mmCIF file of C-alpha atoms in Angstrom:
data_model
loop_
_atom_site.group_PDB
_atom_site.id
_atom_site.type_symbol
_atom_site.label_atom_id
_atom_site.label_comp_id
_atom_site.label_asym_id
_atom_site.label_seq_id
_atom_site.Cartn_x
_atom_site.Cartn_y
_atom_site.Cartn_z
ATOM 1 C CA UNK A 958 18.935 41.473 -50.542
ATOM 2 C CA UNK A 959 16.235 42.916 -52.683
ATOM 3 C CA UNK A 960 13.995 41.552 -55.925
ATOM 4 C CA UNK A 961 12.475 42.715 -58.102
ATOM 5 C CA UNK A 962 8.249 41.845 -59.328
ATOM 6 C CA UNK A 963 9.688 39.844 -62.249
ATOM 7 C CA UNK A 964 12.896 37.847 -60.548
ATOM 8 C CA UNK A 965 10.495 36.615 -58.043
ATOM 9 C CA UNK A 966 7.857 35.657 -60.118
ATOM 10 C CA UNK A 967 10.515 33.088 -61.738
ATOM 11 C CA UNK A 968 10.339 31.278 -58.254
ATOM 12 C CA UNK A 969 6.666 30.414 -59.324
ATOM 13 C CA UNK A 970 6.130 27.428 -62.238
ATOM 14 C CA UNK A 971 2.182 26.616 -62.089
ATOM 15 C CA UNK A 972 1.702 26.219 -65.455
ATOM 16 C CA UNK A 973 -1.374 27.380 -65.148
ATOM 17 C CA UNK A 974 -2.948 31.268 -64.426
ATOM 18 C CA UNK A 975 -3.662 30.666 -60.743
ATOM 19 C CA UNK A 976 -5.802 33.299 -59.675
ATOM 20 C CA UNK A 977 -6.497 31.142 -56.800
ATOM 21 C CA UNK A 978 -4.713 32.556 -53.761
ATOM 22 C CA UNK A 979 -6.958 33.543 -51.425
ATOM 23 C CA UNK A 980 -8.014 28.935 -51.199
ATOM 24 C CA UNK A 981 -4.145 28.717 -50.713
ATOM 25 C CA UNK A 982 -0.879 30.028 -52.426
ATOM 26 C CA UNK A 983 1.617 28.655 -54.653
ATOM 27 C CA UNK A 984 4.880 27.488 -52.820
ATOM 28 C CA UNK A 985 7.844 29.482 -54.175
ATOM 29 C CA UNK A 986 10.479 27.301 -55.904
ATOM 30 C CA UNK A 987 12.667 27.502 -52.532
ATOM 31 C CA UNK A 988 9.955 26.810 -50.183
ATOM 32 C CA UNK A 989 8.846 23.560 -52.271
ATOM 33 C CA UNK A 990 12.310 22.220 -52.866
ATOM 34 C CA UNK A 991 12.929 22.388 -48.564
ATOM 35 C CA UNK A 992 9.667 20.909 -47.894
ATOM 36 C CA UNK A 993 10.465 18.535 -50.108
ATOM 37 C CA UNK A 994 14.265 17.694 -48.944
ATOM 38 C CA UNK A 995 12.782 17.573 -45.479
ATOM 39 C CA UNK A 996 10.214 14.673 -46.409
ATOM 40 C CA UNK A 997 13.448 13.058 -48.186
ATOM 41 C CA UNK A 998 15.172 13.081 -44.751
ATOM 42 C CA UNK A 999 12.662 11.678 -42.512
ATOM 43 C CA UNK A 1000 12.133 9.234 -45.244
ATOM 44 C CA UNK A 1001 16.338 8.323 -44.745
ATOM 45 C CA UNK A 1002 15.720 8.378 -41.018
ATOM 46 C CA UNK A 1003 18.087 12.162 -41.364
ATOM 47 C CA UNK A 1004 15.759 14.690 -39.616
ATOM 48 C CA UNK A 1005 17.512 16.674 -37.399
ATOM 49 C CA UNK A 1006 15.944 18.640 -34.914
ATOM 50 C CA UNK A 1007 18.082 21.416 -35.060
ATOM 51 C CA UNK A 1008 17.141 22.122 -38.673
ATOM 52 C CA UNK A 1009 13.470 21.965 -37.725
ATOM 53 C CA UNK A 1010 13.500 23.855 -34.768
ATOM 54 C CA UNK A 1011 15.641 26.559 -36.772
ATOM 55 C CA UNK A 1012 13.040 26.742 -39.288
ATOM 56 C CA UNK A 1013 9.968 27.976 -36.683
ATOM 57 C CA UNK A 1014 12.553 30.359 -35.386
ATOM 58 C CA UNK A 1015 13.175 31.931 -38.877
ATOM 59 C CA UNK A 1016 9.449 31.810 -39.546
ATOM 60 C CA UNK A 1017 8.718 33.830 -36.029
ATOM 61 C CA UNK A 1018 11.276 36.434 -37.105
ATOM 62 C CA UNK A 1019 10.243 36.899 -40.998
ATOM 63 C CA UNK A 1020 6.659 37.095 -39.739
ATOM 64 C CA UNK A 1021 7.380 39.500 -37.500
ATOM 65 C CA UNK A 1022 9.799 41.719 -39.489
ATOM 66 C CA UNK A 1023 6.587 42.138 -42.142
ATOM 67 C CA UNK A 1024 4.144 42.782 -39.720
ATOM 68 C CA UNK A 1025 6.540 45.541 -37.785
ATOM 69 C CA UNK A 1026 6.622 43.803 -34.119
ATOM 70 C CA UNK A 1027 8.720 42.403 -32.201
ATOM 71 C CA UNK A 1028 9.551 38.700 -32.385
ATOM 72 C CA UNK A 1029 9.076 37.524 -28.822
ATOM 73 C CA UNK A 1030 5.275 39.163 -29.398
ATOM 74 C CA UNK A 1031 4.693 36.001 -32.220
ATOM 75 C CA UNK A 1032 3.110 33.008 -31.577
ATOM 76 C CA UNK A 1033 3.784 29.811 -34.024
ATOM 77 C CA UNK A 1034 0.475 27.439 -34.228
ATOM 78 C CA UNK A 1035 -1.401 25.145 -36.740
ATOM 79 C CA UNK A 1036 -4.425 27.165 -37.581
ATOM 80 C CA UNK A 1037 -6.625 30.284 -36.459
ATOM 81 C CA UNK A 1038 -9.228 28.568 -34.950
ATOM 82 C CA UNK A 1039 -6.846 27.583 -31.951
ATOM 83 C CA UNK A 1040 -5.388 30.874 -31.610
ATOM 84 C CA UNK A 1041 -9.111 32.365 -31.578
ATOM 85 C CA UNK A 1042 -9.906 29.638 -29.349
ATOM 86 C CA UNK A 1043 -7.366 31.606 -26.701
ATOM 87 C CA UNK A 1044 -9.091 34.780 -27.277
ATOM 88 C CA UNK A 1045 -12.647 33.256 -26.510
ATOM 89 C CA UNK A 1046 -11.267 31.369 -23.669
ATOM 90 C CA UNK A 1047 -10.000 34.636 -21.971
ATOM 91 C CA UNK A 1048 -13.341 36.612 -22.476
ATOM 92 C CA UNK A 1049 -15.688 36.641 -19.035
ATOM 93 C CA UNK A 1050 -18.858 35.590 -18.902
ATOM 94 C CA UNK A 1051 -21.280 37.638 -20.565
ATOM 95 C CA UNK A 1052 -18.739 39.464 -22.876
ATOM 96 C CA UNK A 1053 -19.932 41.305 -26.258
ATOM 97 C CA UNK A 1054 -18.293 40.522 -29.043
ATOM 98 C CA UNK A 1055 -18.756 42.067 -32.180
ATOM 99 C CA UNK A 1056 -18.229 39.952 -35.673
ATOM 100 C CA UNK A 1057 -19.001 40.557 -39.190
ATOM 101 C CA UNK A 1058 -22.034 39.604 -40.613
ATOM 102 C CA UNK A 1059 -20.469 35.918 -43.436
ATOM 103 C CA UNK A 1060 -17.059 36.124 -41.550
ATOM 104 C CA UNK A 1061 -15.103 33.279 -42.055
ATOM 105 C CA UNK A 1062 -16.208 30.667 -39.329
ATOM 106 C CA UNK A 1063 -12.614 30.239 -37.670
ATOM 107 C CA UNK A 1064 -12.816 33.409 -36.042
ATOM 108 C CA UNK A 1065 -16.759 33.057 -35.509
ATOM 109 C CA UNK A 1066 -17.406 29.513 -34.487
ATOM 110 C CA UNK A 1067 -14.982 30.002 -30.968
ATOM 111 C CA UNK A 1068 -16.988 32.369 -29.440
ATOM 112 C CA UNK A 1069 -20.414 30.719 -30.711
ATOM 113 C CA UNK A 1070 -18.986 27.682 -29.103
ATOM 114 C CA UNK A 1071 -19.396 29.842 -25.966
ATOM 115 C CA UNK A 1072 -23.126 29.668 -25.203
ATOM 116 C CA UNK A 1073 -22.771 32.728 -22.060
ATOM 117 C CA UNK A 1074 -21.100 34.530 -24.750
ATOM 118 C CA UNK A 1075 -22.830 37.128 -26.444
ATOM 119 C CA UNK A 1076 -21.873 37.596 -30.231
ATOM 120 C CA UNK A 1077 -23.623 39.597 -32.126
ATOM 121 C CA UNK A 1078 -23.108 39.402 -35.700
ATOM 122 C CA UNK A 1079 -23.778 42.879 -37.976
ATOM 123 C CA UNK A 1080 -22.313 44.701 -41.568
ATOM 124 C CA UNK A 1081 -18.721 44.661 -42.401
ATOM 125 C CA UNK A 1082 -18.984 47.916 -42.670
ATOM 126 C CA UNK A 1083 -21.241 49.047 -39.981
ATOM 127 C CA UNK A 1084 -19.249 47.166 -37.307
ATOM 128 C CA UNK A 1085 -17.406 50.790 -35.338
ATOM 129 C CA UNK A 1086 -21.101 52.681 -35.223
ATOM 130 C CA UNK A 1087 -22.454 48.899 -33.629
ATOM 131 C CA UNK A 1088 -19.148 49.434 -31.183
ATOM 132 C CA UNK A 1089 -20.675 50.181 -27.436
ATOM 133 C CA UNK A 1090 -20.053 50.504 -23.949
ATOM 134 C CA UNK A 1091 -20.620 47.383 -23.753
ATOM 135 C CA UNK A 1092 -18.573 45.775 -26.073
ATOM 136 C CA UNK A 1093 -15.816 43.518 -24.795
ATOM 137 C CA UNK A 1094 -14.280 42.046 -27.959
ATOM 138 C CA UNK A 1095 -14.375 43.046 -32.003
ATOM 139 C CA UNK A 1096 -13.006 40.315 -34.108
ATOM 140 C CA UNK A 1097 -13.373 40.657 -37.391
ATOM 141 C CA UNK A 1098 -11.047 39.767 -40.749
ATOM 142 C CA UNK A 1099 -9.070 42.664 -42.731
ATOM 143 C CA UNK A 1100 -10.300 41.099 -45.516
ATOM 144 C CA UNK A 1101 -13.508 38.955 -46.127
ATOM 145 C CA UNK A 1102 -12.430 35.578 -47.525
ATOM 146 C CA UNK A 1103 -15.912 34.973 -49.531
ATOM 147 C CA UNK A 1104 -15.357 38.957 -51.692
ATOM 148 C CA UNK A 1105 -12.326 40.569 -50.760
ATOM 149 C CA UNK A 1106 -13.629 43.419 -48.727
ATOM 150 C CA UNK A 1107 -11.447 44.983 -46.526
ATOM 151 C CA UNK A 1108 -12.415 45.974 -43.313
ATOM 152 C CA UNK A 1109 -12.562 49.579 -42.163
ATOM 153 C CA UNK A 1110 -9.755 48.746 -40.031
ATOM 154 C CA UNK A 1111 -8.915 52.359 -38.605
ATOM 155 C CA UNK A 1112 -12.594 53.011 -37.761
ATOM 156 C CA UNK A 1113 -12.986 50.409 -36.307
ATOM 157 C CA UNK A 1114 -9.946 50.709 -34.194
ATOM 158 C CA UNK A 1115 -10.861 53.985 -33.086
ATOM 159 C CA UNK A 1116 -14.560 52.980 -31.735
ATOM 160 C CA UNK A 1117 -12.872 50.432 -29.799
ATOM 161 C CA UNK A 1118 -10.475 52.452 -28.048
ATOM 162 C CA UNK A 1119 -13.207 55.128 -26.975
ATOM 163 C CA UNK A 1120 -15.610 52.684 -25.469
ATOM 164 C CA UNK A 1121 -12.556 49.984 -24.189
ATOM 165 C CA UNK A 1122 -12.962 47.040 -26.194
ATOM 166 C CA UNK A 1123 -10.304 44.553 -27.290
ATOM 167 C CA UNK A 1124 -10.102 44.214 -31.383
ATOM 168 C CA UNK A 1125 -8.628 40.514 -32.348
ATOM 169 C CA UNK A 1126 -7.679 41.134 -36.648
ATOM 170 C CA UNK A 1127 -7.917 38.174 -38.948
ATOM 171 C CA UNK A 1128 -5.289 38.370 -41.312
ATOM 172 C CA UNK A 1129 -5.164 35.488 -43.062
ATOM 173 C CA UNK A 1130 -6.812 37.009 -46.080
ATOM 174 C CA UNK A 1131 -4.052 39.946 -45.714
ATOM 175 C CA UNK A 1132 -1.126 39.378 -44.588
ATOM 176 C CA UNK A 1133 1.427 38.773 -47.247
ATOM 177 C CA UNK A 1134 -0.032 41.390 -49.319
ATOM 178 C CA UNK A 1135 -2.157 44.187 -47.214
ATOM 179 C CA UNK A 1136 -0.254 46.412 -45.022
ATOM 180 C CA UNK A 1137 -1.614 46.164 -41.348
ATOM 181 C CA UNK A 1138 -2.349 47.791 -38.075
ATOM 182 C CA UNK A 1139 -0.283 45.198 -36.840
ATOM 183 C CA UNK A 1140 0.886 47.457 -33.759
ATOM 184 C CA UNK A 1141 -2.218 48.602 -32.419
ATOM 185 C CA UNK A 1142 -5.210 46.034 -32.634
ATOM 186 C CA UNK A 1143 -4.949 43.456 -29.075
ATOM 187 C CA UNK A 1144 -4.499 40.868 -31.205
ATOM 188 C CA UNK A 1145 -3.628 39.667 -34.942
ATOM 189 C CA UNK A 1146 -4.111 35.760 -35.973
ATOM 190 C CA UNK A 1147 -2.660 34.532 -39.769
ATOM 191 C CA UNK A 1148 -3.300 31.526 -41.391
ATOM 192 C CA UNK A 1149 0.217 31.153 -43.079
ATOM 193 C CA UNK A 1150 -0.928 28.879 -46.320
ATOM 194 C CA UNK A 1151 -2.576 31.851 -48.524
ATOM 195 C CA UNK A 1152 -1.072 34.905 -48.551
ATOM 196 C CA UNK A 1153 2.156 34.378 -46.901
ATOM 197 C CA UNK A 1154 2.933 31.613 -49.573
ATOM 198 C CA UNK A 1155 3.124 28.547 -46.901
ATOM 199 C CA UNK A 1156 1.613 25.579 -46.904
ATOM 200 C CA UNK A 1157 -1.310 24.232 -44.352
ATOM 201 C CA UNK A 1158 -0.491 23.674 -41.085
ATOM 202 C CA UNK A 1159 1.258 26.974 -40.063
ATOM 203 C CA UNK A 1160 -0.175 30.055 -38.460
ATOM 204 C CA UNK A 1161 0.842 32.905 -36.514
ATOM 205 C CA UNK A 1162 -0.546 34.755 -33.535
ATOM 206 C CA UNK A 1163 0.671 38.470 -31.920
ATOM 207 C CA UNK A 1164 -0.240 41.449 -30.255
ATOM 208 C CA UNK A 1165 0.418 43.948 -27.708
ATOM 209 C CA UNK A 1166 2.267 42.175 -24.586
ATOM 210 C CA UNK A 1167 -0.653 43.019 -22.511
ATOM 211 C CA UNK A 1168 -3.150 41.237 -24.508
ATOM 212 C CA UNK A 1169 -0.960 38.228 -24.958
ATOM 213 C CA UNK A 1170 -0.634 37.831 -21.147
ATOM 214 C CA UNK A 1171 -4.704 37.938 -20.864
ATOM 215 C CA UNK A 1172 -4.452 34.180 -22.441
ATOM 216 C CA UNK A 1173 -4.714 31.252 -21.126
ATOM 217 C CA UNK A 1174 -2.169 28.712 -22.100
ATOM 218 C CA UNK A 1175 -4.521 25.821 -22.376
ATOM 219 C CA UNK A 1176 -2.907 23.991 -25.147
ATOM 220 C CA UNK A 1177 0.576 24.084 -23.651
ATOM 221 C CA UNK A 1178 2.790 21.279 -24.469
ATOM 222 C CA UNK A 1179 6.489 20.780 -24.207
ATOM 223 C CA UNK A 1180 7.096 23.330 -27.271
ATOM 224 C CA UNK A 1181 5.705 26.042 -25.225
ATOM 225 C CA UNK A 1182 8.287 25.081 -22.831
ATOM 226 C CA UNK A 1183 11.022 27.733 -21.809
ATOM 227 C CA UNK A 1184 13.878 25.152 -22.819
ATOM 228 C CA UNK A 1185 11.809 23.410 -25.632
ATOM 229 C CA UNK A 1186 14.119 19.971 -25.985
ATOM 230 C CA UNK A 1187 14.357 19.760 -21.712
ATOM 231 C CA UNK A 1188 10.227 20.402 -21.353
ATOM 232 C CA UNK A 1189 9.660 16.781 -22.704
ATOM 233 C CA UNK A 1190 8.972 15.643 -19.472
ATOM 234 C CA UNK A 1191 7.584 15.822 -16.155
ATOM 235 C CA UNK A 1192 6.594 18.501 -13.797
ATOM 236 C CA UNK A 1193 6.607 21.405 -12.469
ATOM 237 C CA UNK A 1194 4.768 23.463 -15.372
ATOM 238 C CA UNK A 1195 7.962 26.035 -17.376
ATOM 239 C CA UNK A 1196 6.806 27.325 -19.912
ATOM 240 C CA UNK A 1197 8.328 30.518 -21.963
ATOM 241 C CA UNK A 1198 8.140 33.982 -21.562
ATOM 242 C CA UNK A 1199 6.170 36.165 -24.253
ATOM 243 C CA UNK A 1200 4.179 34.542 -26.626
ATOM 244 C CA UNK A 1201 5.808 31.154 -27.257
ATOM 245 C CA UNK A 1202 4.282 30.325 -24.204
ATOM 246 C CA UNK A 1203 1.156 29.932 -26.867
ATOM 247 C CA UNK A 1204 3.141 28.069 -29.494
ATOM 248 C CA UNK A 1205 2.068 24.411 -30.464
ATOM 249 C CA UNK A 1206 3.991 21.937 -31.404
ATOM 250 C CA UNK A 1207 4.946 22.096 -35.383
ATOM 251 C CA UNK A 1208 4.479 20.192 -38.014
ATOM 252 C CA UNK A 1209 8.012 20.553 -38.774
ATOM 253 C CA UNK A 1210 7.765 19.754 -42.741
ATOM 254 C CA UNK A 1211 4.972 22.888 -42.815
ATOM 255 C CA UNK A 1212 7.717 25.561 -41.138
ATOM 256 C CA UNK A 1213 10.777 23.934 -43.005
ATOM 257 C CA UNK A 1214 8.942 24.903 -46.071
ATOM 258 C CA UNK A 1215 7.274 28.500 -44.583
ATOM 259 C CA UNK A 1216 10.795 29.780 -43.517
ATOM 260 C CA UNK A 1217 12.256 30.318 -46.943
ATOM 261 C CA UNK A 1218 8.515 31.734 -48.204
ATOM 262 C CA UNK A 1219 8.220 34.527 -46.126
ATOM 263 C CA UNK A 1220 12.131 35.325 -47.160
ATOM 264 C CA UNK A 1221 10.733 35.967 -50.231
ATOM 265 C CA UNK A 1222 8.368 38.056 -49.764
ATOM 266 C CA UNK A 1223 10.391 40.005 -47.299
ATOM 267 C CA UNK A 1224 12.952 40.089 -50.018
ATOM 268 C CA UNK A 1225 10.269 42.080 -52.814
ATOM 269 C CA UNK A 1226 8.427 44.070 -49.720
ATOM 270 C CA UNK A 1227 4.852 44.427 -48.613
ATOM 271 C CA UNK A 1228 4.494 47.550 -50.492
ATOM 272 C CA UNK A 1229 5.345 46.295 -54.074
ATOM 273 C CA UNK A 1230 3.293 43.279 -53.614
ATOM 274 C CA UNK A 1231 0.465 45.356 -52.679
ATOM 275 C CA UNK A 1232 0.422 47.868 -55.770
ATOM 276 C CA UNK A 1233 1.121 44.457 -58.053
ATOM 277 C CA UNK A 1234 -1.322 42.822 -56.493
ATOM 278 C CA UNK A 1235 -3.821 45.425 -56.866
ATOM 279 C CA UNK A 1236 -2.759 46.744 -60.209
ATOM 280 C CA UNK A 1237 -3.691 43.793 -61.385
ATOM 281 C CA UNK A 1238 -7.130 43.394 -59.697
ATOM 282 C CA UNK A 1239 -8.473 46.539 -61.186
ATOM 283 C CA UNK A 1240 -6.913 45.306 -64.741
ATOM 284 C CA UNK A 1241 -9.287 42.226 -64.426
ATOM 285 C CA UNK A 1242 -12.127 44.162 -62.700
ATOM 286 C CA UNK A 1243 -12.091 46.653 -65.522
ATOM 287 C CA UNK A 1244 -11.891 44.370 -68.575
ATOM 288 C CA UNK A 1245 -15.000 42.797 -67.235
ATOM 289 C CA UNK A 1246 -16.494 46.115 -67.007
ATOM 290 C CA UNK A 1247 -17.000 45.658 -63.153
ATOM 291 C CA UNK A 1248 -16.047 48.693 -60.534
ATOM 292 C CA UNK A 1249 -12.566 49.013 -59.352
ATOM 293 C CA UNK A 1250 -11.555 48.686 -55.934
ATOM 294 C CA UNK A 1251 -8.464 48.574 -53.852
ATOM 295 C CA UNK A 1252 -8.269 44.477 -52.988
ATOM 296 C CA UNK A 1253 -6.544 41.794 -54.117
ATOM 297 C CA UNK A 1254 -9.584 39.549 -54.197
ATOM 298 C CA UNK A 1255 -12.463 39.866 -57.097
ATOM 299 C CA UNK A 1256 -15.874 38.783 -56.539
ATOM 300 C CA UNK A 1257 -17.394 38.353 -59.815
ATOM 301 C CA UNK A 1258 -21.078 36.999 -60.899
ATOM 302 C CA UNK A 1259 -21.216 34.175 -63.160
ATOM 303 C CA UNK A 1260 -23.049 31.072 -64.064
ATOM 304 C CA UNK A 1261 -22.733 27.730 -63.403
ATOM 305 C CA UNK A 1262 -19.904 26.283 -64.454
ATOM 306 C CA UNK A 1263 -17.442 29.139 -65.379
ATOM 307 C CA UNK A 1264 -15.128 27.657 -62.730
ATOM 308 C CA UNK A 1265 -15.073 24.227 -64.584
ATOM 309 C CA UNK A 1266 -14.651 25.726 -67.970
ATOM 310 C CA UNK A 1267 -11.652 28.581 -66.353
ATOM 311 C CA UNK A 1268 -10.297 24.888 -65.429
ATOM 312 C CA UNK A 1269 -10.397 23.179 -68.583
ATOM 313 C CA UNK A 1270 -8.936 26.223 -70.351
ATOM 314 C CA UNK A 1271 -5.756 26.813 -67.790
ATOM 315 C CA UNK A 1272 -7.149 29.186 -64.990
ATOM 316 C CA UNK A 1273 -7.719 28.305 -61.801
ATOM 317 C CA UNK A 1274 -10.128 30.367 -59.842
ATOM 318 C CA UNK A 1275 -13.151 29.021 -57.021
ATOM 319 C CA UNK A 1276 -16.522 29.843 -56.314
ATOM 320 C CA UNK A 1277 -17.284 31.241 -52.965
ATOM 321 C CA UNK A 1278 -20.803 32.257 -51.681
ATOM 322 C CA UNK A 1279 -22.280 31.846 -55.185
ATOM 323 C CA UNK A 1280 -19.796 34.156 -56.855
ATOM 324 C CA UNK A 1281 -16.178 33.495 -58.757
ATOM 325 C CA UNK A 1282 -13.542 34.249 -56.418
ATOM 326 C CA UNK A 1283 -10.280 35.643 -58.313
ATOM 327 C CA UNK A 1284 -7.276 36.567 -56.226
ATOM 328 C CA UNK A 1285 -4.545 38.472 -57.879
ATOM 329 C CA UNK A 1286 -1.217 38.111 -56.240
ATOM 330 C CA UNK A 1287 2.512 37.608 -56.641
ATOM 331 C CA UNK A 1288 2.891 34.803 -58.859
ATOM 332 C CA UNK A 1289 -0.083 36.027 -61.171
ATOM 333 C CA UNK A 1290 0.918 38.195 -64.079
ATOM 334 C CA UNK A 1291 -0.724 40.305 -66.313
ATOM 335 C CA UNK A 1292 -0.862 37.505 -69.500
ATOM 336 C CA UNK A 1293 -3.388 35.614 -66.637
ATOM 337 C CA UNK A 1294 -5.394 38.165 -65.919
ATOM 338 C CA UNK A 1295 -5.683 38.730 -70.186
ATOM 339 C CA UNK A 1296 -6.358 35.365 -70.112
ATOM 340 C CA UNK A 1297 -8.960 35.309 -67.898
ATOM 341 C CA UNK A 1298 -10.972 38.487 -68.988
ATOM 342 C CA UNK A 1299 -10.876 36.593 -72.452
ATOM 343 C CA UNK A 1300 -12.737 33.709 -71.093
ATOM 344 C CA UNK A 1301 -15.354 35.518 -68.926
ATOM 345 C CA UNK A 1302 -16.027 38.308 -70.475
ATOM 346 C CA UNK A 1303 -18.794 36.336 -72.658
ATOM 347 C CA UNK A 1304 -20.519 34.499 -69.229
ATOM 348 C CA UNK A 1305 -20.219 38.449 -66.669
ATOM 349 C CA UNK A 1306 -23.515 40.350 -67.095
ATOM 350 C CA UNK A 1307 -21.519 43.695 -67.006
ATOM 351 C CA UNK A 1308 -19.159 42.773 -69.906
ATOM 352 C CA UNK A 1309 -21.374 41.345 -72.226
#
């Protein structure tokens, strides 16, 4: 089954122009009601495990289906920083790694935590010229969290291959709306409660099966088990094959509700959220009067207090790294982004 832009906007009821994706996304309609039903349940004492259990395994397989690989190479976790915490723990002493210069600090902080690491931080978009021989590691995001760049992903992809360095891709600021290299970077971590319309607590890890076997399992548990519900217990160490041997154990309410999300957007398609998404960014970028790019996110300069007043007057946007952050994406429509050119156009230096 198929939908169309508008019939899945009507999953979305805000009340507000939310323009505030990229902090986290609006659940749709579906996604809240299950999350909901599910607190209901444990509340009657009702939870069955079944249902929950069912729920990661629908998540795994929607994630997977949008990102074009193959289920059993999809990890289910809480949050990047553990799955990035794997990648660090794998690298050998003395490894280069390669980050972007204001990267979000979930990929950066796990391999500063490494002190006979060596990460050295440089440009977004300088990063495949700063590739070497003696790189070990690029990790980088597709998509700065603080503007919206996007990372020259295929550049950067191609310096690593000729001088045999890993590339680990943070998604979370893309997935759910940018299509992806999904199939040939080492490794690809998403934060599930932006873009891909869940709430916190889910996140999903995959990449080739070579790379995946490189990690250490050192948050194993009984849901990385290879029968989850008879790896409660006791020794000898069984864990599963491919990359559940990585999962965590859920927070069950989180997947119950990010099972029927990522239906949806499987259901309207990467591509159509994509030229929505960014259709709309340039509409807002150029009734400000500020250049047009090709992401979903807007970094725009303002003064102090244009979030508040956005706020008071029914748009919700954020401030990151002194600038409004405004991120354009399924629910948002093009009355919102009207909405808010009306209000900033008076406060943005190139408007005025």
């Amino acid at each position: 089954m198929t939908l169309s832009l508008p019939e899945a906007q009507r999953e979305f009821g805000a009340g507000v122009a939310f323009l505030n994706t990229a902090t986290y996304g609006l659940p749709p309609r579906a996604a809240h009601e299950a999350m909901l039903a599910a607190e209901h349940d444990r509340a009657a004492g009702l939870l069955e495990r079944g249902d929950l259990d069912a729920a990661v395994t629908r998540s795994r397989e929607a994630f997977a289906r949008l990102l074009g690989v193959p289920a059993d190479r999809v990890a289910c976790g809480p949050q990047v920083s553990y799955f990035t915490g794997l990648v660090a723990a794998s690298l050998p002493a003395g490894a280069e790694v390669v980050v972007a210069d204001g990267d979000f600090t979930s990929l950066l902080f796990p391999f500063a935590a490494r002190p006979d690491l060596s990460v050295r931080s440089v440009p977004l978009e300088r990063i495949a010229e700063r590739i070497g021989a003696g790189t070990g590691l690029v990790a980088v995001s597709a998509v700065q969290s603080a503007d919206g760049r996007i990372a020259p992903m295929e550049e950067i992809i191609e310096a690593a291959r000729a001088h045999g360095a890993r590339v680990l891709l943070d998604a979370t600021q893309a997935a759910g709306w940018l299509p992806l290299p999904a199939d040939r970077v080492d490794w690809l971590v998403a934060g599930g409660y932006k873009w891909l319309l869940g709430p916190r607590g889910t996140c999903f890890l995959t990449g080739t099966r070579e790379a995946l076997d490189t990690l250490p399992a050192i948050g194993a548990g009984w849901y990385a088990g290879a029968d989850i519900w008879d790896s409660i217990y006791g020794l000898p160490l069984r864990l599963a094959d491919g990359a559940r041997r990585l999962d965590l154990s859920p927070a069950w309410q989180c997947w119950v509700a990010q099972a029927p999300a990522l239906g949806l957007l499987e259901q309207v398609g990467i591509p159509a959220i994509h030229d929505h998404d960014v259709a709309l960014a340039r509409r807002f970028a150029a009734g400000l009067g500020l250049p047009q790019g090709d992401s979903a996110i807007v970094s725009v300069p303002v003064p102090d207090g244009a979030a508040d007043l956005l706020r008071r007057n029914g748009v919700v946007a954020t401030v990151r790294a002194g600038r409004l952050r405004c991120a354009f994406h399924l629910s948002t429509t093009e009355a919102d982004v009207d909405k808010a050119v009306g209000l900033l156009a008076p406060l943005v230096p190139a408007a005025g």
